[in-house]
Amino acid sequence: MNKRPPLIAGNWKMNGLRTGGRNLARSLAGWLVETRPAVEMLICPPATLLAEIAASTVGGPLRIGAQDCHEQTSGAHTGSLSAAMLADAGAGVVILGHSERRRLGEDSALVAAKAAAALAAGLRPLICVGETLVERETGIAAQTVTAQLRDSLPPGIAATDLTIAYEPVWAIGTGRHADGATIAEMHALIRRELADLLADGASCRVLYGGSVTPANADAILTLPGVDGVLVGGASLDTESFKAIAMAGGA
Ligand code: PEP
């Protein structure tokens, strides 16, 4: 099923000032060129660092993404960034629907509108879905993720422009990753839904995210239906992120 190399994506969240961010990106970009692991790598720094990091890595294999965008193209939206601004700064991808934004009230309809705006600006959406602990414990994890997936996709999106990340909310930043059976089951569910929703659904990458570290990356990346990982905390440490990439490229 894995036709393409795994995608190892880093979500820096609200972390990184210019010097540290520049050094982290430069170290990764240089290492990628030297080592050529059999993976694709993406980093999503804060928007303040996008232009500088994108300029310093242009032409190389390290891909650069943003962490969110507004659904409108321009206007009176103080503090927000349009997809075109992020593309102009050098992003090629944008994370949408992260649980840290959904928990602020962002629903799947808004995620779909943002994804449509991203596509119109030439950005590829990386859409996050995942259940809370209460939803898992009450037996509605599959129902929750199915609904998020169906409602977060903009009309007409091609699977090749889309990446999905299955990120159980209870696994994010907790040090408690989902077990192999759960990940395989949820990825199979997402793949069935994508096949149903999109003409070319099988060509969409599905990543796992939630407390991925060098210690568990190999076991997660070799599970059926896992096309890569979305990494938060461990992506801020160069050696850990490289070790995760090596697990994917082994
Ligand atoms: C994330 O923020 O998407 C994430 C998966 O974080 P962490 O790896 O720290 O759990």
mmCIF file with all atom_site columns, N, CA and C in Angstrom, residues 91-156:
data_model
loop_
_atom_site.group_PDB
_atom_site.id
_atom_site.type_symbol
_atom_site.label_atom_id
_atom_site.label_alt_id
_atom_site.label_comp_id
_atom_site.label_asym_id
_atom_site.label_entity_id
_atom_site.label_seq_id
_atom_site.pdbx_PDB_ins_code
_atom_site.Cartn_x
_atom_site.Cartn_y
_atom_site.Cartn_z
_atom_site.occupancy
_atom_site.B_iso_or_equiv
_atom_site.pdbx_formal_charge
_atom_site.auth_seq_id
_atom_site.auth_comp_id
_atom_site.auth_asym_id
_atom_site.auth_atom_id
_atom_site.pdbx_PDB_model_num
ATOM 1   N N  . ALA A 1 91  ? 5.769   28.545 2.411  1.00 0.00 ? 91  ALA A N  1
ATOM 2   C CA . ALA A 1 91  ? 5.162   27.273 2.821  1.00 0.00 ? 91  ALA A CA 1
ATOM 3   C C  . ALA A 1 91  ? 4.593   26.549 1.603  1.00 0.00 ? 91  ALA A C  1
ATOM 4   N N  . GLY A 1 92  ? 4.632   25.222 1.655  1.00 0.00 ? 92  GLY A N  1
ATOM 5   C CA . GLY A 1 92  ? 4.005   24.423 0.606  1.00 0.00 ? 92  GLY A CA 1
ATOM 6   C C  . GLY A 1 92  ? 2.843   23.611 1.139  1.00 0.00 ? 92  GLY A C  1
ATOM 7   N N  . VAL A 1 93  ? 2.761   23.540 2.459  1.00 0.00 ? 93  VAL A N  1
ATOM 8   C CA . VAL A 1 93  ? 1.786   22.691 3.156  1.00 0.00 ? 93  VAL A CA 1
ATOM 9   C C  . VAL A 1 93  ? 1.220   23.521 4.295  1.00 0.00 ? 93  VAL A C  1
ATOM 10  N N  . VAL A 1 94  ? 0.010   23.196 4.741  1.00 0.00 ? 94  VAL A N  1
ATOM 11  C CA . VAL A 1 94  ? -0.491  23.817 5.971  1.00 0.00 ? 94  VAL A CA 1
ATOM 12  C C  . VAL A 1 94  ? -1.234  22.766 6.805  1.00 0.00 ? 94  VAL A C  1
ATOM 13  N N  . ILE A 1 95  ? -0.861  22.690 8.080  1.00 0.00 ? 95  ILE A N  1
ATOM 14  C CA . ILE A 1 95  ? -1.592  21.830 9.022  1.00 0.00 ? 95  ILE A CA 1
ATOM 15  C C  . ILE A 1 95  ? -2.936  22.495 9.310  1.00 0.00 ? 95  ILE A C  1
ATOM 16  N N  . LEU A 1 96  ? -4.009  21.709 9.264  1.00 0.00 ? 96  LEU A N  1
ATOM 17  C CA . LEU A 1 96  ? -5.344  22.245 9.569  1.00 0.00 ? 96  LEU A CA 1
ATOM 18  C C  . LEU A 1 96  ? -6.080  21.280 10.489 1.00 0.00 ? 96  LEU A C  1
ATOM 19  N N  . GLY A 1 97  ? -6.888  21.829 11.362 1.00 0.00 ? 97  GLY A N  1
ATOM 20  C CA . GLY A 1 97  ? -7.723  20.997 12.232 1.00 0.00 ? 97  GLY A CA 1
ATOM 21  C C  . GLY A 1 97  ? -6.945  20.298 13.325 1.00 0.00 ? 97  GLY A C  1
ATOM 22  N N  . HIS A 1 98  ? -5.781  20.814 13.683 1.00 0.00 ? 98  HIS A N  1
ATOM 23  C CA . HIS A 1 98  ? -5.046  20.221 14.812 1.00 0.00 ? 98  HIS A CA 1
ATOM 24  C C  . HIS A 1 98  ? -5.943  20.281 16.052 1.00 0.00 ? 98  HIS A C  1
ATOM 25  N N  . SER A 1 99  ? -5.824  19.293 16.901 1.00 0.00 ? 99  SER A N  1
ATOM 26  C CA . SER A 1 99  ? -6.733  19.263 18.065 1.00 0.00 ? 99  SER A CA 1
ATOM 27  C C  . SER A 1 99  ? -6.533  20.473 18.970 1.00 0.00 ? 99  SER A C  1
ATOM 28  N N  . GLU A 1 100 ? -5.320  21.046 18.933 1.00 0.00 ? 100 GLU A N  1
ATOM 29  C CA . GLU A 1 100 ? -5.100  22.245 19.755 1.00 0.00 ? 100 GLU A CA 1
ATOM 30  C C  . GLU A 1 100 ? -5.859  23.446 19.202 1.00 0.00 ? 100 GLU A C  1
ATOM 31  N N  . ARG A 1 101 ? -6.305  23.373 17.964 1.00 0.00 ? 101 ARG A N  1
ATOM 32  C CA . ARG A 1 101 ? -7.174  24.419 17.398 1.00 0.00 ? 101 ARG A CA 1
ATOM 33  C C  . ARG A 1 101 ? -8.646  23.995 17.494 1.00 0.00 ? 101 ARG A C  1
ATOM 34  N N  . ARG A 1 102 ? -8.903  22.709 17.277 1.00 0.00 ? 102 ARG A N  1
ATOM 35  C CA . ARG A 1 102 ? -10.302 22.252 17.414 1.00 0.00 ? 102 ARG A CA 1
ATOM 36  C C  . ARG A 1 102 ? -10.801 22.531 18.830 1.00 0.00 ? 102 ARG A C  1
ATOM 37  N N  . ARG A 1 103 ? -9.896  22.377 19.820 1.00 0.00 ? 103 ARG A N  1
ATOM 38  C CA . ARG A 1 103 ? -10.349 22.573 21.200 1.00 0.00 ? 103 ARG A CA 1
ATOM 39  C C  . ARG A 1 103 ? -10.638 24.049 21.499 1.00 0.00 ? 103 ARG A C  1
ATOM 40  N N  . LEU A 1 104 ? -10.191 24.952 20.613 1.00 0.00 ? 104 LEU A N  1
ATOM 41  C CA . LEU A 1 104 ? -10.532 26.373 20.761 1.00 0.00 ? 104 LEU A CA 1
ATOM 42  C C  . LEU A 1 104 ? -11.876 26.688 20.101 1.00 0.00 ? 104 LEU A C  1
ATOM 43  N N  . GLY A 1 105 ? -12.497 25.676 19.514 1.00 0.00 ? 105 GLY A N  1
ATOM 44  C CA . GLY A 1 105 ? -13.819 25.879 18.931 1.00 0.00 ? 105 GLY A CA 1
ATOM 45  C C  . GLY A 1 105 ? -13.865 25.730 17.427 1.00 0.00 ? 105 GLY A C  1
ATOM 46  N N  . GLU A 1 106 ? -12.740 25.349 16.829 1.00 0.00 ? 106 GLU A N  1
ATOM 47  C CA . GLU A 1 106 ? -12.712 25.201 15.370 1.00 0.00 ? 106 GLU A CA 1
ATOM 48  C C  . GLU A 1 106 ? -13.413 23.892 14.994 1.00 0.00 ? 106 GLU A C  1
ATOM 49  N N  . ASP A 1 107 ? -14.470 23.962 14.207 1.00 0.00 ? 107 ASP A N  1
ATOM 50  C CA . ASP A 1 107 ? -15.159 22.721 13.844 1.00 0.00 ? 107 ASP A CA 1
ATOM 51  C C  . ASP A 1 107 ? -14.742 22.265 12.442 1.00 0.00 ? 107 ASP A C  1
ATOM 52  N N  . SER A 1 108 ? -15.244 21.108 12.042 1.00 0.00 ? 108 SER A N  1
ATOM 53  C CA . SER A 1 108 ? -14.793 20.522 10.780 1.00 0.00 ? 108 SER A CA 1
ATOM 54  C C  . SER A 1 108 ? -15.234 21.348 9.570  1.00 0.00 ? 108 SER A C  1
ATOM 55  N N  . ALA A 1 109 ? -16.366 22.038 9.672  1.00 0.00 ? 109 ALA A N  1
ATOM 56  C CA . ALA A 1 109 ? -16.800 22.886 8.555  1.00 0.00 ? 109 ALA A CA 1
ATOM 57  C C  . ALA A 1 109 ? -15.785 24.013 8.329  1.00 0.00 ? 109 ALA A C  1
ATOM 58  N N  . LEU A 1 110 ? -15.279 24.567 9.424  1.00 0.00 ? 110 LEU A N  1
ATOM 59  C CA . LEU A 1 110 ? -14.264 25.620 9.303  1.00 0.00 ? 110 LEU A CA 1
ATOM 60  C C  . LEU A 1 110 ? -12.963 25.035 8.744  1.00 0.00 ? 110 LEU A C  1
ATOM 61  N N  . VAL A 1 111 ? -12.619 23.835 9.179  1.00 0.00 ? 111 VAL A N  1
ATOM 62  C CA . VAL A 1 111 ? -11.409 23.183 8.657  1.00 0.00 ? 111 VAL A CA 1
ATOM 63  C C  . VAL A 1 111 ? -11.552 22.994 7.137  1.00 0.00 ? 111 VAL A C  1
ATOM 64  N N  . ALA A 1 112 ? -12.729 22.589 6.692  1.00 0.00 ? 112 ALA A N  1
ATOM 65  C CA . ALA A 1 112 ? -12.949 22.401 5.250  1.00 0.00 ? 112 ALA A CA 1
ATOM 66  C C  . ALA A 1 112 ? -12.821 23.730 4.502  1.00 0.00 ? 112 ALA A C  1
ATOM 67  N N  . ALA A 1 113 ? -13.330 24.804 5.098  1.00 0.00 ? 113 ALA A N  1
ATOM 68  C CA . ALA A 1 113 ? -13.226 26.127 4.450  1.00 0.00 ? 113 ALA A CA 1
ATOM 69  C C  . ALA A 1 113 ? -11.767 26.566 4.381  1.00 0.00 ? 113 ALA A C  1
ATOM 70  N N  . LYS A 1 114 ? -11.022 26.299 5.445  1.00 0.00 ? 114 LYS A N  1
ATOM 71  C CA . LYS A 1 114 ? -9.597  26.634 5.442  1.00 0.00 ? 114 LYS A CA 1
ATOM 72  C C  . LYS A 1 114 ? -8.851  25.792 4.410  1.00 0.00 ? 114 LYS A C  1
ATOM 73  N N  . ALA A 1 115 ? -9.224  24.526 4.303  1.00 0.00 ? 115 ALA A N  1
ATOM 74  C CA . ALA A 1 115 ? -8.563  23.649 3.323  1.00 0.00 ? 115 ALA A CA 1
ATOM 75  C C  . ALA A 1 115 ? -8.842  24.138 1.900  1.00 0.00 ? 115 ALA A C  1
ATOM 76  N N  . ALA A 1 116 ? -10.062 24.601 1.654  1.00 0.00 ? 116 ALA A N  1
ATOM 77  C CA . ALA A 1 116 ? -10.387 25.140 0.326  1.00 0.00 ? 116 ALA A CA 1
ATOM 78  C C  . ALA A 1 116 ? -9.544  26.382 0.047  1.00 0.00 ? 116 ALA A C  1
ATOM 79  N N  . ALA A 1 117 ? -9.384  27.239 1.066  1.00 0.00 ? 117 ALA A N  1
ATOM 80  C CA . ALA A 1 117 ? -8.563  28.447 0.900  1.00 0.00 ? 117 ALA A CA 1
ATOM 81  C C  . ALA A 1 117 ? -7.102  28.065 0.655  1.00 0.00 ? 117 ALA A C  1
ATOM 82  N N  . ALA A 1 118 ? -6.637  27.057 1.372  1.00 0.00 ? 118 ALA A N  1
ATOM 83  C CA . ALA A 1 118 ? -5.250  26.602 1.204  1.00 0.00 ? 118 ALA A CA 1
ATOM 84  C C  . ALA A 1 118 ? -5.020  26.127 -0.229 1.00 0.00 ? 118 ALA A C  1
ATOM 85  N N  . LEU A 1 119 ? -5.920  25.298 -0.713 1.00 0.00 ? 119 LEU A N  1
ATOM 86  C CA . LEU A 1 119 ? -5.769  24.761 -2.084 1.00 0.00 ? 119 LEU A CA 1
ATOM 87  C C  . LEU A 1 119 ? -5.768  25.889 -3.118 1.00 0.00 ? 119 LEU A C  1
ATOM 88  N N  . ALA A 1 120 ? -6.649  26.859 -2.903 1.00 0.00 ? 120 ALA A N  1
ATOM 89  C CA . ALA A 1 120 ? -6.736  27.980 -3.855 1.00 0.00 ? 120 ALA A CA 1
ATOM 90  C C  . ALA A 1 120 ? -5.436  28.776 -3.893 1.00 0.00 ? 120 ALA A C  1
ATOM 91  N N  . ALA A 1 121 ? -4.692  28.761 -2.764 1.00 0.00 ? 121 ALA A N  1
ATOM 92  C CA . ALA A 1 121 ? -3.425  29.505 -2.696 1.00 0.00 ? 121 ALA A CA 1
ATOM 93  C C  . ALA A 1 121 ? -2.225  28.627 -3.059 1.00 0.00 ? 121 ALA A C  1
ATOM 94  N N  . GLY A 1 122 ? -2.496  27.375 -3.406 1.00 0.00 ? 122 GLY A N  1
ATOM 95  C CA . GLY A 1 122 ? -1.399  26.483 -3.804 1.00 0.00 ? 122 GLY A CA 1
ATOM 96  C C  . GLY A 1 122 ? -0.747  25.748 -2.650 1.00 0.00 ? 122 GLY A C  1
ATOM 97  N N  . LEU A 1 123 ? -1.401  25.742 -1.485 1.00 0.00 ? 123 LEU A N  1
ATOM 98  C CA . LEU A 1 123 ? -0.884  24.980 -0.335 1.00 0.00 ? 123 LEU A CA 1
ATOM 99  C C  . LEU A 1 123 ? -1.579  23.626 -0.253 1.00 0.00 ? 123 LEU A C  1
ATOM 100 N N  . ARG A 1 124 ? -0.851  22.618 0.171  1.00 0.00 ? 124 ARG A N  1
ATOM 101 C CA . ARG A 1 124 ? -1.455  21.293 0.367  1.00 0.00 ? 124 ARG A CA 1
ATOM 102 C C  . ARG A 1 124 ? -1.888  21.148 1.828  1.00 0.00 ? 124 ARG A C  1
ATOM 103 N N  . PRO A 1 125 ? -3.155  20.851 2.076  1.00 0.00 ? 125 PRO A N  1
ATOM 104 C CA . PRO A 1 125 ? -3.612  20.702 3.465  1.00 0.00 ? 125 PRO A CA 1
ATOM 105 C C  . PRO A 1 125 ? -3.150  19.379 4.094  1.00 0.00 ? 125 PRO A C  1
ATOM 106 N N  . LEU A 1 126 ? -2.727  19.470 5.335  1.00 0.00 ? 126 LEU A N  1
ATOM 107 C CA . LEU A 1 126 ? -2.447  18.286 6.168  1.00 0.00 ? 126 LEU A CA 1
ATOM 108 C C  . LEU A 1 126 ? -3.493  18.353 7.274  1.00 0.00 ? 126 LEU A C  1
ATOM 109 N N  . ILE A 1 127 ? -4.531  17.548 7.146  1.00 0.00 ? 127 ILE A N  1
ATOM 110 C CA . ILE A 1 127 ? -5.700  17.675 8.024  1.00 0.00 ? 127 ILE A CA 1
ATOM 111 C C  . ILE A 1 127 ? -5.632  16.643 9.151  1.00 0.00 ? 127 ILE A C  1
ATOM 112 N N  . CYS A 1 128 ? -5.778  17.137 10.378 1.00 0.00 ? 128 CYS A N  1
ATOM 113 C CA . CYS A 1 128 ? -5.703  16.266 11.560 1.00 0.00 ? 128 CYS A CA 1
ATOM 114 C C  . CYS A 1 128 ? -7.101  15.847 12.008 1.00 0.00 ? 128 CYS A C  1
ATOM 115 N N  . VAL A 1 129 ? -7.216  14.585 12.364 1.00 0.00 ? 129 VAL A N  1
ATOM 116 C CA . VAL A 1 129 ? -8.449  14.058 12.947 1.00 0.00 ? 129 VAL A CA 1
ATOM 117 C C  . VAL A 1 129 ? -8.056  13.194 14.149 1.00 0.00 ? 129 VAL A C  1
ATOM 118 N N  . GLY A 1 130 ? -8.959  13.058 15.093 1.00 0.00 ? 130 GLY A N  1
ATOM 119 C CA . GLY A 1 130 ? -8.645  12.207 16.241 1.00 0.00 ? 130 GLY A CA 1
ATOM 120 C C  . GLY A 1 130 ? -9.649  12.401 17.349 1.00 0.00 ? 130 GLY A C  1
ATOM 121 N N  . GLU A 1 131 ? -9.838  11.326 18.090 1.00 0.00 ? 131 GLU A N  1
ATOM 122 C CA . GLU A 1 131 ? -10.837 11.334 19.162 1.00 0.00 ? 131 GLU A CA 1
ATOM 123 C C  . GLU A 1 131 ? -10.222 11.727 20.506 1.00 0.00 ? 131 GLU A C  1
ATOM 124 N N  . THR A 1 132 ? -11.046 12.230 21.407 1.00 0.00 ? 132 THR A N  1
ATOM 125 C CA . THR A 1 132 ? -10.613 12.507 22.782 1.00 0.00 ? 132 THR A CA 1
ATOM 126 C C  . THR A 1 132 ? -10.652 11.202 23.585 1.00 0.00 ? 132 THR A C  1
ATOM 127 N N  . LEU A 1 133 ? -10.119 11.261 24.783 1.00 0.00 ? 133 LEU A N  1
ATOM 128 C CA . LEU A 1 133 ? -10.132 10.074 25.650 1.00 0.00 ? 133 LEU A CA 1
ATOM 129 C C  . LEU A 1 133 ? -11.570 9.675  25.992 1.00 0.00 ? 133 LEU A C  1
ATOM 130 N N  . VAL A 1 134 ? -12.400 10.669 26.260 1.00 0.00 ? 134 VAL A N  1
ATOM 131 C CA . VAL A 1 134 ? -13.803 10.369 26.597 1.00 0.00 ? 134 VAL A CA 1
ATOM 132 C C  . VAL A 1 134 ? -14.488 9.688  25.406 1.00 0.00 ? 134 VAL A C  1
ATOM 133 N N  . GLU A 1 135 ? -14.218 10.189 24.205 1.00 0.00 ? 135 GLU A N  1
ATOM 134 C CA . GLU A 1 135 ? -14.828 9.572  23.013 1.00 0.00 ? 135 GLU A CA 1
ATOM 135 C C  . GLU A 1 135 ? -14.333 8.133  22.839 1.00 0.00 ? 135 GLU A C  1
ATOM 136 N N  . ARG A 1 136 ? -13.061 7.881  23.118 1.00 0.00 ? 136 ARG A N  1
ATOM 137 C CA . ARG A 1 136 ? -12.558 6.499  23.026 1.00 0.00 ? 136 ARG A CA 1
ATOM 138 C C  . ARG A 1 136 ? -13.207 5.635  24.091 1.00 0.00 ? 136 ARG A C  1
ATOM 139 N N  . GLU A 1 137 ? -13.237 6.151  25.301 1.00 0.00 ? 137 GLU A N  1
ATOM 140 C CA . GLU A 1 137 ? -13.742 5.321  26.409 1.00 0.00 ? 137 GLU A CA 1
ATOM 141 C C  . GLU A 1 137 ? -15.250 5.080  26.323 1.00 0.00 ? 137 GLU A C  1
ATOM 142 N N  . THR A 1 138 ? -15.946 5.949  25.592 1.00 0.00 ? 138 THR A N  1
ATOM 143 C CA . THR A 1 138 ? -17.391 5.713  25.456 1.00 0.00 ? 138 THR A CA 1
ATOM 144 C C  . THR A 1 138 ? -17.719 5.006  24.133 1.00 0.00 ? 138 THR A C  1
ATOM 145 N N  . GLY A 1 139 ? -16.675 4.558  23.450 1.00 0.00 ? 139 GLY A N  1
ATOM 146 C CA . GLY A 1 139 ? -16.886 3.711  22.274 1.00 0.00 ? 139 GLY A CA 1
ATOM 147 C C  . GLY A 1 139 ? -17.268 4.446  21.004 1.00 0.00 ? 139 GLY A C  1
ATOM 148 N N  . ILE A 1 140 ? -16.991 5.759  20.958 1.00 0.00 ? 140 ILE A N  1
ATOM 149 C CA . ILE A 1 140 ? -17.380 6.497  19.744 1.00 0.00 ? 140 ILE A CA 1
ATOM 150 C C  . ILE A 1 140 ? -16.158 7.070  18.994 1.00 0.00 ? 140 ILE A C  1
ATOM 151 N N  . ALA A 1 141 ? -14.994 6.432  19.182 1.00 0.00 ? 141 ALA A N  1
ATOM 152 C CA . ALA A 1 141 ? -13.787 6.928  18.495 1.00 0.00 ? 141 ALA A CA 1
ATOM 153 C C  . ALA A 1 141 ? -13.950 6.852  16.973 1.00 0.00 ? 141 ALA A C  1
ATOM 154 N N  . ALA A 1 142 ? -14.414 5.713  16.487 1.00 0.00 ? 142 ALA A N  1
ATOM 155 C CA . ALA A 1 142 ? -14.532 5.523  15.030 1.00 0.00 ? 142 ALA A CA 1
ATOM 156 C C  . ALA A 1 142 ? -15.541 6.507  14.443 1.00 0.00 ? 142 ALA A C  1
ATOM 157 N N  . GLN A 1 143 ? -16.652 6.646  15.146 1.00 0.00 ? 143 GLN A N  1
ATOM 158 C CA . GLN A 1 143 ? -17.722 7.568  14.703 1.00 0.00 ? 143 GLN A CA 1
ATOM 159 C C  . GLN A 1 143 ? -17.202 9.016  14.663 1.00 0.00 ? 143 GLN A C  1
ATOM 160 N N  . THR A 1 144 ? -16.445 9.393  15.687 1.00 0.00 ? 144 THR A N  1
ATOM 161 C CA . THR A 1 144 ? -15.905 10.759 15.768 1.00 0.00 ? 144 THR A CA 1
ATOM 162 C C  . THR A 1 144 ? -14.951 11.029 14.615 1.00 0.00 ? 144 THR A C  1
ATOM 163 N N  . VAL A 1 145 ? -14.032 10.104 14.406 1.00 0.00 ? 145 VAL A N  1
ATOM 164 C CA . VAL A 1 145 ? -13.010 10.306 13.370 1.00 0.00 ? 145 VAL A CA 1
ATOM 165 C C  . VAL A 1 145 ? -13.648 10.274 11.977 1.00 0.00 ? 145 VAL A C  1
ATOM 166 N N  . THR A 1 146 ? -14.608 9.398  11.773 1.00 0.00 ? 146 THR A N  1
ATOM 167 C CA . THR A 1 146 ? -15.297 9.342  10.483 1.00 0.00 ? 146 THR A CA 1
ATOM 168 C C  . THR A 1 146 ? -15.995 10.674 10.191 1.00 0.00 ? 146 THR A C  1
ATOM 169 N N  . ALA A 1 147 ? -16.683 11.195 11.194 1.00 0.00 ? 147 ALA A N  1
ATOM 170 C CA . ALA A 1 147 ? -17.404 12.463 10.990 1.00 0.00 ? 147 ALA A CA 1
ATOM 171 C C  . ALA A 1 147 ? -16.427 13.611 10.736 1.00 0.00 ? 147 ALA A C  1
ATOM 172 N N  . GLN A 1 148 ? -15.325 13.643 11.495 1.00 0.00 ? 148 GLN A N  1
ATOM 173 C CA . GLN A 1 148 ? -14.328 14.709 11.285 1.00 0.00 ? 148 GLN A CA 1
ATOM 174 C C  . GLN A 1 148 ? -13.766 14.640 9.872  1.00 0.00 ? 148 GLN A C  1
ATOM 175 N N  . LEU A 1 149 ? -13.478 13.431 9.443  1.00 0.00 ? 149 LEU A N  1
ATOM 176 C CA . LEU A 1 149 ? -12.893 13.265 8.111  1.00 0.00 ? 149 LEU A CA 1
ATOM 177 C C  . LEU A 1 149 ? -13.878 13.714 7.030  1.00 0.00 ? 149 LEU A C  1
ATOM 178 N N  . ARG A 1 150 ? -15.078 13.223 7.105  1.00 0.00 ? 150 ARG A N  1
ATOM 179 C CA . ARG A 1 150 ? -16.089 13.550 6.077  1.00 0.00 ? 150 ARG A CA 1
ATOM 180 C C  . ARG A 1 150 ? -16.353 15.055 6.024  1.00 0.00 ? 150 ARG A C  1
ATOM 181 N N  . ASP A 1 151 ? -16.390 15.698 7.191  1.00 0.00 ? 151 ASP A N  1
ATOM 182 C CA . ASP A 1 151 ? -16.784 17.106 7.234  1.00 0.00 ? 151 ASP A CA 1
ATOM 183 C C  . ASP A 1 151 ? -15.615 18.069 7.042  1.00 0.00 ? 151 ASP A C  1
ATOM 184 N N  . SER A 1 152 ? -14.375 17.566 7.112  1.00 0.00 ? 152 SER A N  1
ATOM 185 C CA . SER A 1 152 ? -13.212 18.462 7.016  1.00 0.00 ? 152 SER A CA 1
ATOM 186 C C  . SER A 1 152 ? -12.651 18.570 5.600  1.00 0.00 ? 152 SER A C  1
ATOM 187 N N  . LEU A 1 153 ? -13.126 17.707 4.688  1.00 0.00 ? 153 LEU A N  1
ATOM 188 C CA . LEU A 1 153 ? -12.567 17.739 3.332  1.00 0.00 ? 153 LEU A CA 1
ATOM 189 C C  . LEU A 1 153 ? -13.338 18.731 2.471  1.00 0.00 ? 153 LEU A C  1
ATOM 190 N N  . PRO A 1 154 ? -12.632 19.617 1.768  1.00 0.00 ? 154 PRO A N  1
ATOM 191 C CA . PRO A 1 154 ? -13.349 20.542 0.892  1.00 0.00 ? 154 PRO A CA 1
ATOM 192 C C  . PRO A 1 154 ? -13.796 19.804 -0.366 1.00 0.00 ? 154 PRO A C  1
ATOM 193 N N  . PRO A 1 155 ? -14.857 20.275 -1.011 1.00 0.00 ? 155 PRO A N  1
ATOM 194 C CA . PRO A 1 155 ? -15.341 19.596 -2.212 1.00 0.00 ? 155 PRO A CA 1
ATOM 195 C C  . PRO A 1 155 ? -14.266 19.557 -3.289 1.00 0.00 ? 155 PRO A C  1
ATOM 196 N N  . GLY A 1 156 ? -14.165 18.428 -3.955 1.00 0.00 ? 156 GLY A N  1
ATOM 197 C CA . GLY A 1 156 ? -13.305 18.334 -5.140 1.00 0.00 ? 156 GLY A CA 1
ATOM 198 C C  . GLY A 1 156 ? -11.828 18.160 -4.855 1.00 0.00 ? 156 GLY A C  1
#
